[in-house]
Structure formats: structure tokens, C-alpha cells
mmCIF file of C-alpha atoms in Angstrom:
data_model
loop_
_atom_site.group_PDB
_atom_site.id
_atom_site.type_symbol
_atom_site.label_atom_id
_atom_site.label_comp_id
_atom_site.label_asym_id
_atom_site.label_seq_id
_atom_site.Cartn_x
_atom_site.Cartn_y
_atom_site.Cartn_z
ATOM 1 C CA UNK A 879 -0.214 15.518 -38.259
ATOM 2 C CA UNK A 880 1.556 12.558 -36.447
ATOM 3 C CA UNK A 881 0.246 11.682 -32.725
ATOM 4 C CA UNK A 882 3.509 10.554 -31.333
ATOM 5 C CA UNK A 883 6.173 10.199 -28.343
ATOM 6 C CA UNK A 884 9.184 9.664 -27.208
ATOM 7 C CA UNK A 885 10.065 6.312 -25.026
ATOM 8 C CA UNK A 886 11.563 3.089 -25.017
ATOM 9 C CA UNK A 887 9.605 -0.459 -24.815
ATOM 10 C CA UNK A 888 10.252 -2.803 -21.894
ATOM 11 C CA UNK A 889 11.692 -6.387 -22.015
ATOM 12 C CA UNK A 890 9.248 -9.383 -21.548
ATOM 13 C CA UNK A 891 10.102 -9.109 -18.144
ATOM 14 C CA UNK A 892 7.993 -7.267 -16.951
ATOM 15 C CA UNK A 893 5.078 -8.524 -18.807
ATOM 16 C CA UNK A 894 4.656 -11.850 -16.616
ATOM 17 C CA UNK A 895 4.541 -9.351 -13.668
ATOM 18 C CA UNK A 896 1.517 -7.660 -15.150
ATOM 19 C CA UNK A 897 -0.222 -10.619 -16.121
ATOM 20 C CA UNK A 898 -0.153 -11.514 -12.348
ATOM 21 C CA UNK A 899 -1.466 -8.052 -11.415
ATOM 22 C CA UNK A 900 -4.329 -8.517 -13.936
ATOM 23 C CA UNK A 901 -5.391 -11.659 -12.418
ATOM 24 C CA UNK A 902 -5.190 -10.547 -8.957
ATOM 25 C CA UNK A 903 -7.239 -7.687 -9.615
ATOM 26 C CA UNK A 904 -9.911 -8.940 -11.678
ATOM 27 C CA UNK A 905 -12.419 -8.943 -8.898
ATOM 28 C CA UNK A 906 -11.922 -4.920 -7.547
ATOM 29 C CA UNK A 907 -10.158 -3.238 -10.870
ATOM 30 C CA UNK A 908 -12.107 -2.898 -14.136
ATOM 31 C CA UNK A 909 -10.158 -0.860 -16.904
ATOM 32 C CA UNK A 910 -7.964 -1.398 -19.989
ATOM 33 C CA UNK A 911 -5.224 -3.380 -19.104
ATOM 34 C CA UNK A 912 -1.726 -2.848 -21.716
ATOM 35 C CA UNK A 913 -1.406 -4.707 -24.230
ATOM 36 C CA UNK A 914 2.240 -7.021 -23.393
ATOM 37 C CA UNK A 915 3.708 -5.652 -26.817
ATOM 38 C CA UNK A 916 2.825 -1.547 -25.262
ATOM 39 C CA UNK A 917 4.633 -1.955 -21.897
ATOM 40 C CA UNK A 918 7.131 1.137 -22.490
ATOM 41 C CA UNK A 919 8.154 4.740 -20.434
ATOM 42 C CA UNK A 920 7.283 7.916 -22.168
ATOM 43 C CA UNK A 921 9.759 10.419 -21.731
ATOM 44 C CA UNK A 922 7.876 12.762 -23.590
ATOM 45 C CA UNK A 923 4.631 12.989 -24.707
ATOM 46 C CA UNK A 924 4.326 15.434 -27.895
ATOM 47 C CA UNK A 925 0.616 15.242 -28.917
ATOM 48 C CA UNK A 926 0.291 15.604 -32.680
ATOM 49 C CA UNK A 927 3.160 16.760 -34.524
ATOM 50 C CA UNK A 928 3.630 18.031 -37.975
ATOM 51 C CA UNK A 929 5.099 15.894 -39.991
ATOM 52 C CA UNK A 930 8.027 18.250 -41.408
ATOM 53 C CA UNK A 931 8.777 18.588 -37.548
ATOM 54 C CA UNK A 932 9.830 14.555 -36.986
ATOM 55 C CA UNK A 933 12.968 15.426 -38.810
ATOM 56 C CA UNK A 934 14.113 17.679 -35.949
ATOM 57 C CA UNK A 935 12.570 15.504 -33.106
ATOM 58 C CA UNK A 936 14.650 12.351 -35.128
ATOM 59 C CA UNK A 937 18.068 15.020 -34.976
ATOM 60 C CA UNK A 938 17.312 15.486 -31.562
ATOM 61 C CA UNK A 939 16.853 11.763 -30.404
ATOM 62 C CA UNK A 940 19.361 10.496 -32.301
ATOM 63 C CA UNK A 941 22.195 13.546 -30.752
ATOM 64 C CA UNK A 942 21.234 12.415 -27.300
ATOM 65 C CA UNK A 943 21.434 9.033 -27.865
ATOM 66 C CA UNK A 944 24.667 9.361 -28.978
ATOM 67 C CA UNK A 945 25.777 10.635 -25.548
ATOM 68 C CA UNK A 946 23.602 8.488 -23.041
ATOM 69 C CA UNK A 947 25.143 5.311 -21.963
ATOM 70 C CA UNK A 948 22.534 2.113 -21.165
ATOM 71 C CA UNK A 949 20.689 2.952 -17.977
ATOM 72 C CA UNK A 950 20.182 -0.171 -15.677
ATOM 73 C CA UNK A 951 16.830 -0.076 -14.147
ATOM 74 C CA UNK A 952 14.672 -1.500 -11.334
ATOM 75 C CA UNK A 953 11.456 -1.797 -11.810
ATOM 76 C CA UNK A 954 9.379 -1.126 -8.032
ATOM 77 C CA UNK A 955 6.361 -0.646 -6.453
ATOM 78 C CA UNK A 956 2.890 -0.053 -7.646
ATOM 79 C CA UNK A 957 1.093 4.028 -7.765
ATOM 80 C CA UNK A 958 -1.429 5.536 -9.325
ATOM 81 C CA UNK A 959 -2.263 8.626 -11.311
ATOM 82 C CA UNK A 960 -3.949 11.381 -10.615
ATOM 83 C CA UNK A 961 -4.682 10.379 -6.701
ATOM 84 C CA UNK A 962 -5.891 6.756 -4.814
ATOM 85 C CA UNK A 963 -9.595 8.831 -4.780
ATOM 86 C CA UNK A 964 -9.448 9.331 -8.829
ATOM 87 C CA UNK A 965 -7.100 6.785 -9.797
ATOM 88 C CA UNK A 966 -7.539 6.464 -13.519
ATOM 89 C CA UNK A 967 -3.795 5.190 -14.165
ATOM 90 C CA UNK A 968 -2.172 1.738 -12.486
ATOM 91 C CA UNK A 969 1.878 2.285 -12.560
ATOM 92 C CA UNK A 970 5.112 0.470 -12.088
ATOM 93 C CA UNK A 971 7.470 2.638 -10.290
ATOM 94 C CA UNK A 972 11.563 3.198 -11.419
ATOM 95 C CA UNK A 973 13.661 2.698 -8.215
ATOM 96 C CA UNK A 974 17.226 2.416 -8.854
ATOM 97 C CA UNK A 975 17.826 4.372 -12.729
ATOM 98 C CA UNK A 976 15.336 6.773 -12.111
ATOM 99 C CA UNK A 977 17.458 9.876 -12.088
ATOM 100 C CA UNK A 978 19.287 9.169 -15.092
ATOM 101 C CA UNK A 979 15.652 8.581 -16.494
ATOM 102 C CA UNK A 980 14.848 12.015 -15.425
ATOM 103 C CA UNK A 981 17.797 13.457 -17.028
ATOM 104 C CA UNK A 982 16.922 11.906 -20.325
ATOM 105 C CA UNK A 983 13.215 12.965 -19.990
ATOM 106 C CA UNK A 984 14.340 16.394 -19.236
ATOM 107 C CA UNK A 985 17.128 16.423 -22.182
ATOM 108 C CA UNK A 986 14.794 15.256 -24.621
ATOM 109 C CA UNK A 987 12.180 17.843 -23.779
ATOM 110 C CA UNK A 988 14.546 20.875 -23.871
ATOM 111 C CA UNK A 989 15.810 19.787 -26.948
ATOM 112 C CA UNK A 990 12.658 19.522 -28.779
ATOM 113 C CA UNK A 991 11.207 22.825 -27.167
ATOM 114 C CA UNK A 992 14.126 24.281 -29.232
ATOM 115 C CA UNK A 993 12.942 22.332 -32.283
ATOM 116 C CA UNK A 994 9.306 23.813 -31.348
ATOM 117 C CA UNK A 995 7.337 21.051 -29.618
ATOM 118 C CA UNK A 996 5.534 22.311 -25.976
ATOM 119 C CA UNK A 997 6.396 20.666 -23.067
ATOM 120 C CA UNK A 998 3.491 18.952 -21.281
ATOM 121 C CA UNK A 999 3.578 21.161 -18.081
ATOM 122 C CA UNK A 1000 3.952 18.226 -15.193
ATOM 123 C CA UNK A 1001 7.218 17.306 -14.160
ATOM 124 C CA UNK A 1002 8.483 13.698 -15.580
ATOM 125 C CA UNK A 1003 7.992 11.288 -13.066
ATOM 126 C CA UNK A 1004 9.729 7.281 -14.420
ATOM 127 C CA UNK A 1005 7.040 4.508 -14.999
ATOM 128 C CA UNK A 1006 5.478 2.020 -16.796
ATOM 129 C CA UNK A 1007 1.735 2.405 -17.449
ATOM 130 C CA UNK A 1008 -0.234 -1.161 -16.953
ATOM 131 C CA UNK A 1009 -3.685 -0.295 -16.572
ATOM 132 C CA UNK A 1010 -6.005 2.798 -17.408
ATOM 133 C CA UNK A 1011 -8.613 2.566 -15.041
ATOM 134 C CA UNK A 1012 -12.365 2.726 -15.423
ATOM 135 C CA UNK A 1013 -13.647 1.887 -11.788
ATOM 136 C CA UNK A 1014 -11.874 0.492 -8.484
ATOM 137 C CA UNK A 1015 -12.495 -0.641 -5.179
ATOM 138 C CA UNK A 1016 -10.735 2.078 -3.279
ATOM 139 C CA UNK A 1017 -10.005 0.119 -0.235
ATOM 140 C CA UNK A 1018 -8.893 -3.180 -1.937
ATOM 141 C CA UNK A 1019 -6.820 -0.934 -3.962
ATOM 142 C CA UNK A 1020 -5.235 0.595 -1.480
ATOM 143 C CA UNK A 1021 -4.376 -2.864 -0.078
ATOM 144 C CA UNK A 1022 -2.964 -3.939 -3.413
ATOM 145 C CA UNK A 1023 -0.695 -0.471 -3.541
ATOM 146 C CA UNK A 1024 0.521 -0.865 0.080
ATOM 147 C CA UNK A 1025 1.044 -4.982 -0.781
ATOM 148 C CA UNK A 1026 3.311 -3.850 -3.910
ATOM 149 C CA UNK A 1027 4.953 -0.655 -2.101
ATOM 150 C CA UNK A 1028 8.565 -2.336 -2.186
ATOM 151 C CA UNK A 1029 7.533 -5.000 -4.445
ATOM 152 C CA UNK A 1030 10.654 -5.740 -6.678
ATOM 153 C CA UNK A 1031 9.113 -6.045 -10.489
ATOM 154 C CA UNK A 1032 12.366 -6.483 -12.081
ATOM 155 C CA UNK A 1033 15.533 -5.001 -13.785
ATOM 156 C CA UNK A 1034 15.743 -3.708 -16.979
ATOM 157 C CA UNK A 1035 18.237 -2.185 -19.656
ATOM 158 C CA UNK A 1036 17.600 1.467 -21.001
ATOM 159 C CA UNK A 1037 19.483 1.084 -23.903
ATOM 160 C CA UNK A 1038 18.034 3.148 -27.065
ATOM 161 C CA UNK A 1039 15.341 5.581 -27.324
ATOM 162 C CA UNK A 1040 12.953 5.582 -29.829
ATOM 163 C CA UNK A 1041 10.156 8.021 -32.255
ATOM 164 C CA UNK A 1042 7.007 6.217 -31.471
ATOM 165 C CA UNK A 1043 3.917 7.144 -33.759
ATOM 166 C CA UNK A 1044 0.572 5.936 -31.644
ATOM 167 C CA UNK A 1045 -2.778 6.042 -33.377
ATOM 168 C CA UNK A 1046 -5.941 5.186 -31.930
ATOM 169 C CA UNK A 1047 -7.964 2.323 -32.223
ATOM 170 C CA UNK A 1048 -11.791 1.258 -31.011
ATOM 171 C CA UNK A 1049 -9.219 -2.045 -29.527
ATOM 172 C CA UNK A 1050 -6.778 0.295 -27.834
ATOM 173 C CA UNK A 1051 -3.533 2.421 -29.422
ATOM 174 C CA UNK A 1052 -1.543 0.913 -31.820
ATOM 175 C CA UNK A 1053 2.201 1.942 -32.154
ATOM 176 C CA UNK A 1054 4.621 2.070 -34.301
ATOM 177 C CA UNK A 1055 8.307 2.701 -33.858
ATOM 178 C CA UNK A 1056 9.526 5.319 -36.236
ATOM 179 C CA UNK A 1057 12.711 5.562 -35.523
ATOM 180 C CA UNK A 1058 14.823 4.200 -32.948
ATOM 181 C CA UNK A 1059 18.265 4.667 -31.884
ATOM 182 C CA UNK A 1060 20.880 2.629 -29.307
ATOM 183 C CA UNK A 1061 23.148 4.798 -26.529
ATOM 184 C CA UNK A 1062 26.363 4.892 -27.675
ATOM 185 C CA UNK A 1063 28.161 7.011 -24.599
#
């Protein structure tokens, strides 16, 4: 069994941005901040896989990516998962690309549904993960999500989607692109 997903890795862009955040936040926001080379959007998440399965999930990839043209993306505002009272995830927000994003997500799922893999049940919503959280400061950050609300983090290329293995670590997941494949379209 391979613990894997499907995404693409962001540009150094948007790594400065979350150094910034880090700093900022050092005094109200304790958790596991992502590691520069892990900044990337899951477009689906498929647990652990069989390995005689990553031949289908590679057909399917590589088929869609064949038909996908790059996706220009802005990278705004800040959010958190599940809620501000339980935040346990700190976001970047898709603005403009998002709905192509959600298009891909939701192409890539129901292809690999057909190839066998469940689909993770919530609805696929574009972002960049940049810190798992372990305790907050709920009012300071609630400040720092209203501050960020139309905060412009930068623009980005979609341009290839890749089979990402991710194994974990005591230091934090470790990935490892499997495959990876360019839109053509």
C-alpha cells in the first residue's frame, strides 16, 4: 500500500509569503508550519492505495492532462479549516482559477472512482495548506484572517498535475513525485 495524492507543487512564490506569515504569527499561532519544498493543492486525496492500482490513477492523470490547458491562478486571502473556534488548518485561498481548479479536482476524482479509489466525501474547495495548527489565539487570529481577507499572495501557473506518494515522518511528511505530467490542451 502507497499513501498518496493527487496535486501540483507551487512556485517559490508563494513561499516568501509564508515565511512572512510564520513570523508574524509566532507570538499567537503554535503548529507545524510547511515545509517551503511541500507548498502544493491536493486535488484529491486517496489515502493508501494498492500498488497495482497507481497504474490506473497514472492512465487517469496522464488522459486529463492531456486535455487541461495551464490554469493561471491567484493566490488570496487567508481561512481556516474546520471553523475559526477549531481551526486546526491555516490556508491560502484560490481567487481568480479557482473554478477551473474545481473542474480538475472534480475530473480527477470521477475518473479514479471508475478506476476504484473512494472519494473523500467533502466537496473540493482550492488552497494551499501553510500551517497545521496545534493552538491559537482566537481573537488575534481572527485579526490576522480579517487583515489577509483580500490580501493578494500571488499568481501562479497550473501547468501539470502530478502522482504524489507522501509517507510520514517523526519531522513531518515527506513526498515524492511519482509521476507527473504537463497540460497539453
Amino acid at each position: 500500500m502507497i499513501r498518496a495524492f493527487v496535486g501540483f507543487f507551487t512556485t517559490k512564490r508563494l513561499q516568501e509569503q509564508v515565511e512572512k506569515l510564520e513570523k508574524q504569527t509566532e507570538h499567537f499561532l503554535r503548529g507545524k508550519w510547511v515545509e517551503p519544498q511541500n507548498l502544493h493543492m491536493t486535488f484529491q486525496f486517496l489515502g493508501d492505495v494498492e500498488e497495482g492500482k497507481l497504474i490506473d490513477i497514472v492512465k487517469n492523470i496522464q488522459e486529463i492532462a492531456q486535455r487541461y490547458k495551464p490554469v493561471k491562478v491567484k493566490y488570496k486571502s487567508l481561512g481556516v479549516f474546520p471553523s475559526l473556534e477549531r481551526a486546526r488548518v491555516l490556508w491560502i485561498g484560490v481567487s481568480d482559477g479557482a473554478n477551473n481548479l474545481k473542474n480538475l479536482a472534480k475530473e480527477i476524482t470521477k475518473a479514479n472512482k471508475r478506476s476504484g479509489i473512494k472519494e473523500e466525501g467533502k466537496p473540493f474547495h482550492p488552497h494551499v495548506t501553510v500551517c497545521r495548527i496545534k493552538d491559537f489565539d482566537r481573537r488575534k487570529l481572527k485579526d490576522l484572517l480579517k487583515q489577509y481577507e483580500s490580501t493578494n499572495f500571488g499568481e501562479d501557473t497550473v501547468d501539470r498535475i502530478a502522482l504524489v506518494k507522501s509517507s510520514l515522518s517523526s519531522v513531518g511528511p515527506v513526498y515524492t513525485i511519482l509521476e507527473e505530467f504537463y497540460f497539453h490542451g
